Amino acid sequence: MKLLTLKINPKTLWAILLVLVVFALLYWAHPAMMQTPSRVYFGNSGDGLKNYYTVQYHVLHDTSYLHFGGMNYPFGEHIVFTDGQPVLENTLRFIHKNIVRLSSNDIVGVMNWMMIVSLPLMALFLFFIFMEFEVKGWFAFLACIGITFLAPQFVRFLGHYALSYAYVVPCLWLLLIRFFKNPGYLKSLLIAFLIVFFSFLHFYYLLLLLFLGGGLWAVQFITKKQPLNRKNILNFGLQIIVPFLVVMVFMKLTDTVTDRPSTPYGFFAYSALPETIFLPVSYQLSNVWIALFKVNRGSWENLFYVGWVSSVFSLFALISFFVFLFKRKKSFDLFNGNHLLRNSFIAATFVLLFSLAVPFAWLPVDWIEHLGLLKQFRSIGRFSIVFFYVVNIAAFAGVYYSISTLKNKTQKALLVLYPLLLLTIDAVSLQACYKPFLNPSRIEQNPNLNINPKDFACFITLPYFHIGSEVYGNYVNCGIDFPAMRFSLQTGIPMTACALSRTSYSQTVQNMGVIWQQYQPLTMPKKITSNKPILLMVMDGCQLLPTEEYWRQRAKKIGMYMNTTLYTLDQKTLQEYGTKMYSKMRDSLAHLNSINLNSAIKDKTIVFNDYNHQKTFQKFKDKCLAIQTNGKIFQLYNGRYPNTKETDFSISFWYFIKDFPFTETRIIMEELDDSGKICSINNTLIKQSFTTYDTLGWVLFDGRLEAKHLNHKVRISLLNPHLKTPVLIDNFLIRPSNSNISLDNGTSFFWNNLYYENSR
């Protein structure tokens, strides 16, 4: 009787062993992440906290699959702009509503396991890519382990969870390789489906994968490895054009907001750097030569170190390119005649150049306005992840090809040992660097509630925060975002605060009106459809703005939550503020002690310039000053202090913020003695310093400068190295901080550079 024998392909055995070893090493290196994933946050602040919250709230509390209602109440937000991984959160939402009830911890567990499992999946896809390039299983096994623990996605575990899925690029690249080896329409449809699928995990995957696929197609066409015939054009359309159109049409049909930021900040600030790609700037041992050679350490948005082996391989590739360019002959073949590997490397190199902002960094910054959809992808350093995978596969495949040509066993052993040893050192060093940060925080039990969540329409955080519109906003103060998100998730009550991206300008202005100076009629209360009271969450021990204090004093204390105090505010009070406070404020100001504007100008107790003599294409209240900075410092004022004995001065002017890079203008306030020596200096960004707005785009800068000596000069300058087009300034005013300046001209009432229209 013959015994049954099970024959398993050696490649399959290596693949199974690889997955098991990666899981084991992950557990050994980061046990806290692996032991209880449903009870810990990998990131518990900033983007990390928010990206858990948006998924949890959408699954547990939202009423729509396409709309998120937890923040930016009463408007909410499209799910694509919440970093909420629409595919994942809507799958969980369907399960929660129709199959089995999920807890917030269950959702966290799924999210964490998705990140953890992505690493062995990445190793598996890389292994199969090595197999496609005819690398033996044992060598691919060892290389894949090292590349996995060198992967840049580890740093994304701290907050950008959807971008931590390490298998995405290798998965698509593997399918492209198999397609070009054996083309077929079904493979093209699968590639198209995956690009759309991954795009709805994170929108960056759309352009990133289209660059990978489109770049490889382009190189295949140029090198004539794929003939430019109807069949290939159809496959190209299915793989590249169709996914793009599907995603764009979906967004067009489902997103009703028309005034999102057109040029988000960061296109150049978050680009990759050569040193963060080819040098281990994250290592602790790198501090010495970083200081010695003045190397930029970069930020977590551009840390995509490829390893020493791949850096050396890239150098050889560059030398080979220049030899071919100038001598028109091949110097050495790094790819062993494998055109798919070579063309993948060429395509990935062009993607790398884009991530380095080449050639855009060499052009005027204003040129970014002409980039269309590209300018929406502000963190372009992320695109270098394509190069990370391709160059590592190419480098270690090249090492294997070199081994195959050697006959001497000692030379073979050394050629295997050295690259793998360098890879191991890189991976271990990087994990040692990440370990202190990859320290999950345990999810605390929800505090007891002494309120009924159904009694409230929404809640307002004080201090207030609103992040996302790029132009208008308030950064998080005193850590109130943590209790606010915990409270919202526990109760289902939405907040007017916001920590999202590309938020509507008009929605932001309406919500920010609650805390800005009492200068514009408040319109936000009119959008609230519920008649229920509003809850205020006030952070204990945190200084409030005068307007925020105004609300707290008119609210009734009802309890505590974590380190905050809860108040209830009747909507009638808010509505009354919105309809009557404007006129009340204007009338009350008119009865306060003040100095007539014209008299103050005549007596030189203030410095004022309305720029009415200027000829400009756009105006604020009247004509304004158009400044062509050209990336240089422009002196807005250079003269004496006002003729007064006061030493504390308010410096204000109206500034037109169109979009980035207008938001990056820096205001520099200096005091100089008669010799020109700077006695004091203060500088700030306009986007962090304006106190209110008028018509959409115009904001009021109001800074303080304390005079060291009244006989000295004061110099107010603007600097924006990013900007080549004119900035608009109006109504420059320097006044003693304790003096009020007013003027009633019949149609409007001027008060300390604010304009109240009498007709309102």
Short mmCIF file of C-alpha atoms in Angstrom, two decimals, residues 31-42 52 56 102-116 440-445 489:
data_model
loop_
_atom_site.label_atom_id
_atom_site.label_comp_id
_atom_site.label_asym_id
_atom_site.label_seq_id
_atom_site.Cartn_x
_atom_site.Cartn_y
_atom_site.Cartn_z
CA PRO A 31 5.10 43.06 22.00
CA ALA A 32 2.94 45.90 23.30
CA MET A 33 1.47 46.38 19.83
CA MET A 34 0.77 42.70 19.28
CA GLN A 35 -0.62 41.52 22.61
CA THR A 36 -3.87 43.52 22.96
CA PRO A 37 -4.48 45.51 19.75
CA SER A 38 -8.12 46.19 20.63
CA ARG A 39 -7.20 47.89 23.90
CA VAL A 40 -4.52 50.32 22.81
CA TYR A 41 -4.08 53.41 20.67
CA PHE A 42 -0.95 53.35 18.52
CA TYR A 52 -9.26 56.64 15.35
CA GLN A 56 -15.25 55.06 15.38
CA LEU A 102 -19.47 46.56 17.50
CA SER A 103 -17.92 48.47 20.38
CA SER A 104 -15.43 51.29 19.97
CA ASN A 105 -12.70 48.90 21.16
CA ASP A 106 -13.68 46.38 18.48
CA ILE A 107 -13.20 49.07 15.83
CA VAL A 108 -9.78 50.03 17.23
CA GLY A 109 -8.80 46.35 17.22
CA VAL A 110 -9.72 45.94 13.55
CA MET A 111 -7.80 49.10 12.62
CA ASN A 112 -4.71 48.00 14.54
CA TRP A 113 -4.76 44.48 13.12
CA MET A 114 -5.08 45.92 9.61
CA MET A 115 -1.81 47.76 10.17
CA ILE A 116 -0.02 44.82 11.77
CA PRO A 440 0.88 52.12 22.45
CA SER A 441 -1.18 53.84 25.12
CA ARG A 442 -3.90 51.85 26.82
CA ILE A 443 -7.48 52.91 26.16
CA GLU A 444 -8.96 54.21 29.38
CA GLN A 445 -12.42 53.29 30.54
CA LEU A 489 -17.52 59.23 20.80
#
